Short mmCIF file of C-alpha atoms in Angstrom, two decimals:
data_model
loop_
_atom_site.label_atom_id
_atom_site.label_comp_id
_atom_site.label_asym_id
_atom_site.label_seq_id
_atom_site.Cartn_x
_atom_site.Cartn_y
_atom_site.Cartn_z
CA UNK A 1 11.24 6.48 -18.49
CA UNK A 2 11.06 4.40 -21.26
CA UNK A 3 8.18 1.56 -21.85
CA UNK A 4 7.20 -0.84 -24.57
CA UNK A 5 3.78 -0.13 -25.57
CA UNK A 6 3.60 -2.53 -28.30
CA UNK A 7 5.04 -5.67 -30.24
CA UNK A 8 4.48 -6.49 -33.66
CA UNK A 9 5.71 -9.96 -34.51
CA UNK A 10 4.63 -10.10 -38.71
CA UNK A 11 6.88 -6.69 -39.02
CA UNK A 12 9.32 -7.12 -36.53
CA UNK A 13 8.93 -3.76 -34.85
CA UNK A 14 9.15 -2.04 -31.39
CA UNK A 15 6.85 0.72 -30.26
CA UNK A 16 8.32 2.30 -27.25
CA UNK A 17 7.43 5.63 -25.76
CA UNK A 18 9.18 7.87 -23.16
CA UNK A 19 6.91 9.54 -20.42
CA UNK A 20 4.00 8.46 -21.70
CA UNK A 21 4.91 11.18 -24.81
CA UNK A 22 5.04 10.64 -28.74
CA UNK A 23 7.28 12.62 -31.12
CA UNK A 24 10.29 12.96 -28.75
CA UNK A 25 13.00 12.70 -30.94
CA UNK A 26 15.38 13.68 -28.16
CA UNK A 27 14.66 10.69 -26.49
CA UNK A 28 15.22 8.39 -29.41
CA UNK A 29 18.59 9.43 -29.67
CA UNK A 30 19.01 8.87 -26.35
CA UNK A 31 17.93 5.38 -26.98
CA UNK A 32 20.00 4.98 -30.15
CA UNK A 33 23.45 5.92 -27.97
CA UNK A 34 22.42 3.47 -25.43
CA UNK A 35 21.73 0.64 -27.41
CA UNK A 36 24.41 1.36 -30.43
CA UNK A 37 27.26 1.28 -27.01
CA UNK A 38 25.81 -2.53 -25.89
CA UNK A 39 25.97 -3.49 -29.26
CA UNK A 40 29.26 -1.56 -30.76
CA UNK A 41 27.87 -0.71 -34.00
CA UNK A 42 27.51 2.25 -36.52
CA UNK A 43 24.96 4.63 -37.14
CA UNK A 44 23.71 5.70 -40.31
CA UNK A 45 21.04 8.13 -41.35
CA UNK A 46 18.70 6.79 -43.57
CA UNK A 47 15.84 8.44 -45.96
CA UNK A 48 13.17 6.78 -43.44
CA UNK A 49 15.15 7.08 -40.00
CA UNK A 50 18.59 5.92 -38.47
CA UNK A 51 19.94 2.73 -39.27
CA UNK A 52 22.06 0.90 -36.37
CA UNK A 53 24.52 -1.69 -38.18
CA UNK A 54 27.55 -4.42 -37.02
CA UNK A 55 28.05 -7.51 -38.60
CA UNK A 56 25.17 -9.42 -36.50
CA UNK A 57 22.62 -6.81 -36.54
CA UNK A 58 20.38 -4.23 -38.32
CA UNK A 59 17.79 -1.46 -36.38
CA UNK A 60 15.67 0.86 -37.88
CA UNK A 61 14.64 4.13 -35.73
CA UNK A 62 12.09 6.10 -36.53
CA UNK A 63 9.03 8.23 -35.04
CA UNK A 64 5.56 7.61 -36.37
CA UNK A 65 3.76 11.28 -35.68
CA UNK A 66 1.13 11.14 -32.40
CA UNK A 67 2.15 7.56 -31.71
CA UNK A 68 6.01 6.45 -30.74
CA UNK A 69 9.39 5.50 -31.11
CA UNK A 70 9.69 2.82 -33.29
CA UNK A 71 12.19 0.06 -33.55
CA UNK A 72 11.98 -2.47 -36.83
CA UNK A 73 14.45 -5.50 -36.63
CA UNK A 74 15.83 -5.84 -39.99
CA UNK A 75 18.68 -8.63 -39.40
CA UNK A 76 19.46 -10.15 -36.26
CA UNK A 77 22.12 -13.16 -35.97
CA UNK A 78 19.33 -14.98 -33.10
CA UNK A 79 17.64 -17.21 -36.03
CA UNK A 80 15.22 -18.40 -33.79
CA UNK A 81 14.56 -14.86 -31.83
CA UNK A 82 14.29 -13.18 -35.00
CA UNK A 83 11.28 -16.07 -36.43
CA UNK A 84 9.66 -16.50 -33.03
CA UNK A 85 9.83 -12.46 -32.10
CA UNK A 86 8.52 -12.57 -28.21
CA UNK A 87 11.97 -14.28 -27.52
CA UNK A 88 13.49 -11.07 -28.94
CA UNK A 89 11.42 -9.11 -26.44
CA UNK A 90 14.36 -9.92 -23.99
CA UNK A 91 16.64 -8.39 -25.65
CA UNK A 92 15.43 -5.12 -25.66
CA UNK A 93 13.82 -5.08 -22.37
CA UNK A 94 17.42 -5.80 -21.21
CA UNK A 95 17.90 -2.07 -23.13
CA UNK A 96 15.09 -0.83 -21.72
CA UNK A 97 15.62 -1.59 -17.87
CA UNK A 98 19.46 -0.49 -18.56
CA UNK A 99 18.84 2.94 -19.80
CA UNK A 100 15.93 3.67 -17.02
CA UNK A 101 17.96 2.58 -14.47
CA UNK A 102 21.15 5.00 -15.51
CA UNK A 103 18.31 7.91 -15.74
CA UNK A 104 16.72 7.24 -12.13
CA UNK A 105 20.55 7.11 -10.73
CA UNK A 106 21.16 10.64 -12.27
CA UNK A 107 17.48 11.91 -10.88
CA UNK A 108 18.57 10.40 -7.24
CA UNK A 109 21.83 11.63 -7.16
CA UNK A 110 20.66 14.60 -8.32
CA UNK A 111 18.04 15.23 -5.74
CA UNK A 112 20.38 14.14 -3.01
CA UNK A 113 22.95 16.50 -4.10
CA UNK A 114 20.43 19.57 -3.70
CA UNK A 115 19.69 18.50 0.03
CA UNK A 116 23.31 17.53 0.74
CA UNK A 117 23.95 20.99 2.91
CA UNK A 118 21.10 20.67 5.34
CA UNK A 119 21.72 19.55 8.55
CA UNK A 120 17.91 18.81 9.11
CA UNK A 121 14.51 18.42 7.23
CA UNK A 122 11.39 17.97 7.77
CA UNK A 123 9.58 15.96 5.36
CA UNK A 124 5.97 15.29 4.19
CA UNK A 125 3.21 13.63 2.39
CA UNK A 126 1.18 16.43 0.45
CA UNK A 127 -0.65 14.41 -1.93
CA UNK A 128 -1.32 11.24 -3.16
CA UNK A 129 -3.79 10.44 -5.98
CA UNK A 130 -2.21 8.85 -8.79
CA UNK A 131 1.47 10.18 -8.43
CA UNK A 132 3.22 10.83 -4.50
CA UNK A 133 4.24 14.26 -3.93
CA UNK A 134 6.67 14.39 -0.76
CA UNK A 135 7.84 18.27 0.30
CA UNK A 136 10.50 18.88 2.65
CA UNK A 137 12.38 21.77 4.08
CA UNK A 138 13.43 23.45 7.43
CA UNK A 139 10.40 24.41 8.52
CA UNK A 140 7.26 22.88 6.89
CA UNK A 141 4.71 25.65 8.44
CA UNK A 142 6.26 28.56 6.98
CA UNK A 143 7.63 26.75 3.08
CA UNK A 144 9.32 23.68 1.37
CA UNK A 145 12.03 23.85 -0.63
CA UNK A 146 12.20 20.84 -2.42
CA UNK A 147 9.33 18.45 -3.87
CA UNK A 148 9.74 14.81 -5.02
CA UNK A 149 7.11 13.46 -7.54
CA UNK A 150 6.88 9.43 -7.95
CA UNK A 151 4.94 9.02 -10.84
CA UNK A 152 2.09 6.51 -11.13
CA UNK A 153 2.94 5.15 -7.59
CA UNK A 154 1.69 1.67 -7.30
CA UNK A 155 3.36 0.72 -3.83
CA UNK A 156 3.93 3.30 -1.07
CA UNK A 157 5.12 2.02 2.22
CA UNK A 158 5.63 5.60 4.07
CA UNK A 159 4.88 7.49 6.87
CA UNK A 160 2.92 10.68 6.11
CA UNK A 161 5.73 12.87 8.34
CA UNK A 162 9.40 12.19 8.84
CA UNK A 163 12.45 13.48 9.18
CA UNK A 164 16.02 12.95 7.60
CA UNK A 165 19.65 14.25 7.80
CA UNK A 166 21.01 15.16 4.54
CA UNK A 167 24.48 15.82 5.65
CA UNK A 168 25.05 12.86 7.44
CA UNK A 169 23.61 10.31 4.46
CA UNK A 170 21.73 10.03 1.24
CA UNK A 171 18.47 9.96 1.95
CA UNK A 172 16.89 9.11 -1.54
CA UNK A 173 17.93 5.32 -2.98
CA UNK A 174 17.24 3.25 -6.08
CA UNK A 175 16.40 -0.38 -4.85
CA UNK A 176 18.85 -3.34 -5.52
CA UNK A 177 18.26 -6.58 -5.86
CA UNK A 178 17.87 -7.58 -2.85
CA UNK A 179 16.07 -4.84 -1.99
CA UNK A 180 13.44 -6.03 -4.07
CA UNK A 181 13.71 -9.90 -3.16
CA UNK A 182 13.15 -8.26 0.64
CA UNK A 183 10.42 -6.30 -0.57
CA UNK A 184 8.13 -9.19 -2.21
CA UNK A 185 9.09 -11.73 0.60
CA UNK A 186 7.86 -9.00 3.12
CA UNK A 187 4.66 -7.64 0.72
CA UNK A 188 3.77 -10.77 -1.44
CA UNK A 189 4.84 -9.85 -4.49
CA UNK A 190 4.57 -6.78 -5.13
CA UNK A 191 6.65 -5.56 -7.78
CA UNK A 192 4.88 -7.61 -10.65
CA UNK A 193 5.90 -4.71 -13.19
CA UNK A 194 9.15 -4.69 -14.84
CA UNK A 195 8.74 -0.93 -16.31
CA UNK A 196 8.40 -0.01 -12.47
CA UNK A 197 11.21 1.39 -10.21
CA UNK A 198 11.86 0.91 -6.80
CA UNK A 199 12.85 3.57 -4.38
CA UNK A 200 13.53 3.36 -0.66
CA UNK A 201 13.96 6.62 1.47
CA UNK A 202 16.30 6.67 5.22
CA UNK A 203 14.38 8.38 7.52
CA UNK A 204 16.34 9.55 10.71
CA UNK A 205 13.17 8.80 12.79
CA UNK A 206 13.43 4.86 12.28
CA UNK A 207 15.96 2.33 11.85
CA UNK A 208 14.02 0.97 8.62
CA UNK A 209 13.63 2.20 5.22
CA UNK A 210 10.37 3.38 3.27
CA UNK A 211 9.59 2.02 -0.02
CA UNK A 212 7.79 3.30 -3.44
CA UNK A 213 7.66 1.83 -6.38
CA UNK A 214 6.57 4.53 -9.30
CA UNK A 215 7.00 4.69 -12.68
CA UNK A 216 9.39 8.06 -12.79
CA UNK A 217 10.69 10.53 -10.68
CA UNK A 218 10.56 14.77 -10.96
CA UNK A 219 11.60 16.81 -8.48
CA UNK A 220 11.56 20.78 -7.95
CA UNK A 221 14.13 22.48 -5.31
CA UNK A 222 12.90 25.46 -5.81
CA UNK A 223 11.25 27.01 -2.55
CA UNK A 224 7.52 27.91 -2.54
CA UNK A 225 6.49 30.21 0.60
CA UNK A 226 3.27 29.76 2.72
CA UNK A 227 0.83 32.72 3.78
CA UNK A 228 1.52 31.73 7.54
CA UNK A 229 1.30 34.59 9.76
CA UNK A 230 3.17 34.17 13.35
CA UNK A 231 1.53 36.75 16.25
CA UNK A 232 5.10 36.86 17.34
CA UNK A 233 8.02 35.64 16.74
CA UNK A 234 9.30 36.09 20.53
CA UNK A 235 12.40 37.96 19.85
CA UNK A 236 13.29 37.70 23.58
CA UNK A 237 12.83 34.46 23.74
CA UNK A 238 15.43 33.74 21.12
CA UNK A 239 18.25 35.21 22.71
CA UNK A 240 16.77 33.10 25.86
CA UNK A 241 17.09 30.09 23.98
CA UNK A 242 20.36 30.88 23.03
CA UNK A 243 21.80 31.66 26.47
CA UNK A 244 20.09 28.65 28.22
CA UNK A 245 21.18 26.08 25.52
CA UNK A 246 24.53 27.95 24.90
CA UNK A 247 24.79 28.19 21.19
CA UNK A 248 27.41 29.56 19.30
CA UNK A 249 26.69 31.57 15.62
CA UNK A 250 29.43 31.00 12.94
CA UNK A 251 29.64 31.60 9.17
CA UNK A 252 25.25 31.97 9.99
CA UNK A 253 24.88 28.95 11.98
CA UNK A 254 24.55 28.10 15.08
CA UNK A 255 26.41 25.95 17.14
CA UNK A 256 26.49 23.73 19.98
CA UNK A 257 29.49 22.06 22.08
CA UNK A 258 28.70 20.08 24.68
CA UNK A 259 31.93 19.07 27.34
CA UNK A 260 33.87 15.70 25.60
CA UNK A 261 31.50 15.59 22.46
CA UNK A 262 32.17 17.24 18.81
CA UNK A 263 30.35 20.49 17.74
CA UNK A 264 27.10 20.03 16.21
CA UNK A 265 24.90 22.02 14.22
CA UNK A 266 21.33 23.16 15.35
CA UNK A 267 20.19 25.18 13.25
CA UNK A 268 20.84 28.34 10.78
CA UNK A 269 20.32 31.89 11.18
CA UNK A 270 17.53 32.03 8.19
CA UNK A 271 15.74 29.58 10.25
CA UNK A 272 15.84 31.25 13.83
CA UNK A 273 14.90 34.45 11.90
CA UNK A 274 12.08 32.57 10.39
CA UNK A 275 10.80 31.03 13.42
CA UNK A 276 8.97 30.82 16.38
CA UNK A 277 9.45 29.79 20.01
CA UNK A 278 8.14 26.45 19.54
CA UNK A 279 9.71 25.85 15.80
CA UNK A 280 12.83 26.41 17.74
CA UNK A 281 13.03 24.71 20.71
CA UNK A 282 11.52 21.55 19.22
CA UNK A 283 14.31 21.70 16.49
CA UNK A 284 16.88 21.93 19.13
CA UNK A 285 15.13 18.73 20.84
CA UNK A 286 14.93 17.57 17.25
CA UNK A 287 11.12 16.97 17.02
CA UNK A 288 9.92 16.06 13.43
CA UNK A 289 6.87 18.41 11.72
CA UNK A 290 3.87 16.89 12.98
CA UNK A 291 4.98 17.72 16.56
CA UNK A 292 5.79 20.97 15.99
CA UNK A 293 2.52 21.35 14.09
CA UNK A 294 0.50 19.58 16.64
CA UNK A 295 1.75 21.69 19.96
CA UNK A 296 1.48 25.21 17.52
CA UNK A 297 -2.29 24.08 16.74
CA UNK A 298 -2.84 23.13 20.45
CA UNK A 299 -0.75 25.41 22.66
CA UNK A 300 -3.93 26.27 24.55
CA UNK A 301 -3.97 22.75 25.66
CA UNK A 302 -0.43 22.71 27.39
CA UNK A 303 1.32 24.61 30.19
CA UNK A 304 5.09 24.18 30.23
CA UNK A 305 7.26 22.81 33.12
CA UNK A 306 10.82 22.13 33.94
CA UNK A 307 11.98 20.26 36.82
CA UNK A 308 13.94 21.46 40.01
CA UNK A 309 15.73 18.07 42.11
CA UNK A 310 14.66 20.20 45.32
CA UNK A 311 11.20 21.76 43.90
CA UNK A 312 10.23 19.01 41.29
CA UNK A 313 8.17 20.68 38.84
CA UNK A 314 8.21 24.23 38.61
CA UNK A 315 5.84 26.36 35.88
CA UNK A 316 7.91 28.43 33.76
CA UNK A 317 8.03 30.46 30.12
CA UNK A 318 7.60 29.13 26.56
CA UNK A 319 10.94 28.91 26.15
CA UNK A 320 12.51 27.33 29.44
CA UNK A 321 10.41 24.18 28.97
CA UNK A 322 11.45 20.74 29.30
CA UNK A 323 8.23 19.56 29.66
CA UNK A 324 4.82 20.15 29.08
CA UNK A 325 2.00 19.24 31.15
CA UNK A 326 -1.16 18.40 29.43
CA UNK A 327 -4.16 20.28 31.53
CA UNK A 328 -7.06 17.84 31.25
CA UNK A 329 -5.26 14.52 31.82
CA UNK A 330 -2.10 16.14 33.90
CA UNK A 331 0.18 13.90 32.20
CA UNK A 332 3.72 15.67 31.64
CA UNK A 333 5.09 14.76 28.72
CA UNK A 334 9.28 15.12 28.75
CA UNK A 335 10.65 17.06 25.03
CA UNK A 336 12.96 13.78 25.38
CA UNK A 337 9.96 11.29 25.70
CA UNK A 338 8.52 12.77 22.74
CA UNK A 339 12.00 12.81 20.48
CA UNK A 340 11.68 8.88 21.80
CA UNK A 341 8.35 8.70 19.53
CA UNK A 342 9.90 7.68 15.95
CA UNK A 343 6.68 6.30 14.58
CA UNK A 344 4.07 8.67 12.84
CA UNK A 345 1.39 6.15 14.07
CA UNK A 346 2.26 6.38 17.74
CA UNK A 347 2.46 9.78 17.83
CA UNK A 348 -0.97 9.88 16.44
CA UNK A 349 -2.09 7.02 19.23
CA UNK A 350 -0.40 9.53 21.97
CA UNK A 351 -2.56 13.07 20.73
CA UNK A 352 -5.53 10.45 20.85
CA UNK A 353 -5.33 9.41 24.06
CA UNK A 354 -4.39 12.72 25.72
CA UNK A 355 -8.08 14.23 23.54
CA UNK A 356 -9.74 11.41 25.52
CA UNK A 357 -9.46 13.24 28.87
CA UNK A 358 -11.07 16.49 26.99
CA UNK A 359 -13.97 17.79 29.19
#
């Protein structure tokens, strides 16, 4: 992203540096395109830099070594801009925010298109010290396969776990507008920097948005494996699953078709491979990460149930649950009730008051 990092009125000159990094001459052509197509002028390449000419106007480009891009003003058809320089500041903020804004669409689109085949991901906070590092993929015990970096996030308005359907929508946005109108009505003001830029993410968990406001974006879609070691990955159980829920594998998917509703995809074959009875089921029931996580971590604590209209509630195997009772408190808590919970928080509120009953 590109920033001014310095105005000097008596010389009429522009620092500006991209990323925060000096001598990138790539980048000052970039800049040079962008401004010599809002301007329609020439280009000509001068002993000290690149001269941008039309009949109004004259810019001089050049890089100073170990400092930045710089931009001197030589002629400029705004009399009183050019004598009183902050009023040219406009100006090439107007450049500025332009050309960042066309890069963050590209990185957004960009990301989006690398998610666009999945059906289903998990996604998650990892980090957050001076930049926000969200990972996401199928199954967030075993790898991720794509991380987002915001850069220098000032604002983050996220849940730590949530989940999103790539397939179905973009996830990742840039902020418009009124995006940002809604933002600083709803979080006093906010967004007080212009050189920031505002993203807002569509969780499938929640009918509202998150919002960050960073000062870039990277991203990596390349997947990085964990050393997670399942006891067993209930082979049985799988084709148990399968029979009880009635999915159908095509092209390495799997399938399901309910009676009067369109086919809908559950799941691949790299992730049943991958996974265990619990990974499954819950993605079947569509439970986010932290679920999954929390009932792998404290299986011990749980028996699993499903109900009979004669019998009520009968004990049964891993993979036949529909419910699962809780053995200190004997609250049973319905797979359903808990796809209900779409709020990190509450979920958290839930595990705490079923540890209360711990004896």
């Amino acid at each position: 992203m590109y920033k001014i990092i310095y105005l000097d009125e008596n010389n009429k000159i522009f620092k500006i540096l991209y990323n925060n990094a000096s001598n990138d001459k790539r980048a000052m052509f970039s800049l040079i395109k962008h401004i010599r197509a809002s301007i329609n002028a020439e280009m000509k390449e001068m002993e000290n830099g690149y001269l941008l000419f039309n009949d109004k106007r004259k810019y001089l480009f050049y890089i100073i070594e170990n400092d930045a891009i710089c931009i001197e003003i030589l002629e400029h058809d705004d009399k009183v801009a050019f004598t009183n320089f902050k009023y040219m500041e406009a100006e090439f903020k107007s450049y500025i925010e332009n050309i960042n804004l066309e890069h963050i669409n590209n990185k957004i689109k960009s990301i989006n298109d690398s998610i666009k085949d999945n059906m289903w991901l998990d996604f998650m906070i990892s980090d957050y010290e001076k930049d926000l590092h969200i990972i996401g993929s199928n199954d967030l015990s075993c790898y991720h396969s794509i991380e987002v970096i915001f850069k220098n996030a000032s604002f983050v308005q996220c849940s730590k776990y949530f989940n999103a359907c790539p397939n179905e929508y973009d996830v990742f946005h840039v902020c418009t507008d009124d995006d940002i109108k809604y933002i600083n009505s709803s979080y006093k003001n906010i967004i007080d920097n212009k050189y920031s830029i505002m993203i807002k993410i569509k969780p499938d968990d929640t009918n509202s948005f998150f919002y960050i406001a960073c000062d870039n974006i990277e991203f990596s879609n390349e997947e990085v494996r964990y050393d997670y070691d399942f006891t067993s990955l209930y082979s049985s159980d799988k084709d148990n699953i399968i029979k009880k829920y009635d999915l159908k594998k095509e092209n390495n998917a799997w399938y399901q078709e309910k009676e009067n509703s369109h086919k809908t995809l559950i799941f691949t074959d790299k992730f049943l491979n991958r996974n265990d009875t619990i990974g499954i089921l819950f993605r079947i029931y569509k439970l986010c990460f932290a679920k999954v996580k929390y009932f792998r971590a404290y299986s011990f604590k749980f028996e699993p149930y499903k109900y009979d209209y004669k019998e009520g509630f009968i004990k049964t195997e891993l993979w036949d649950a529909e419910f699962f009772k809780h053995i200190d408190s004997g609250y049973m808590l319905d797979l359903r009730y808990l796809q209900s919970i779409t709020i990190y928080e509450n979920f958290l509120k839930l595990c705490e008051e079923l540890e209360s009953f711990e004896k």
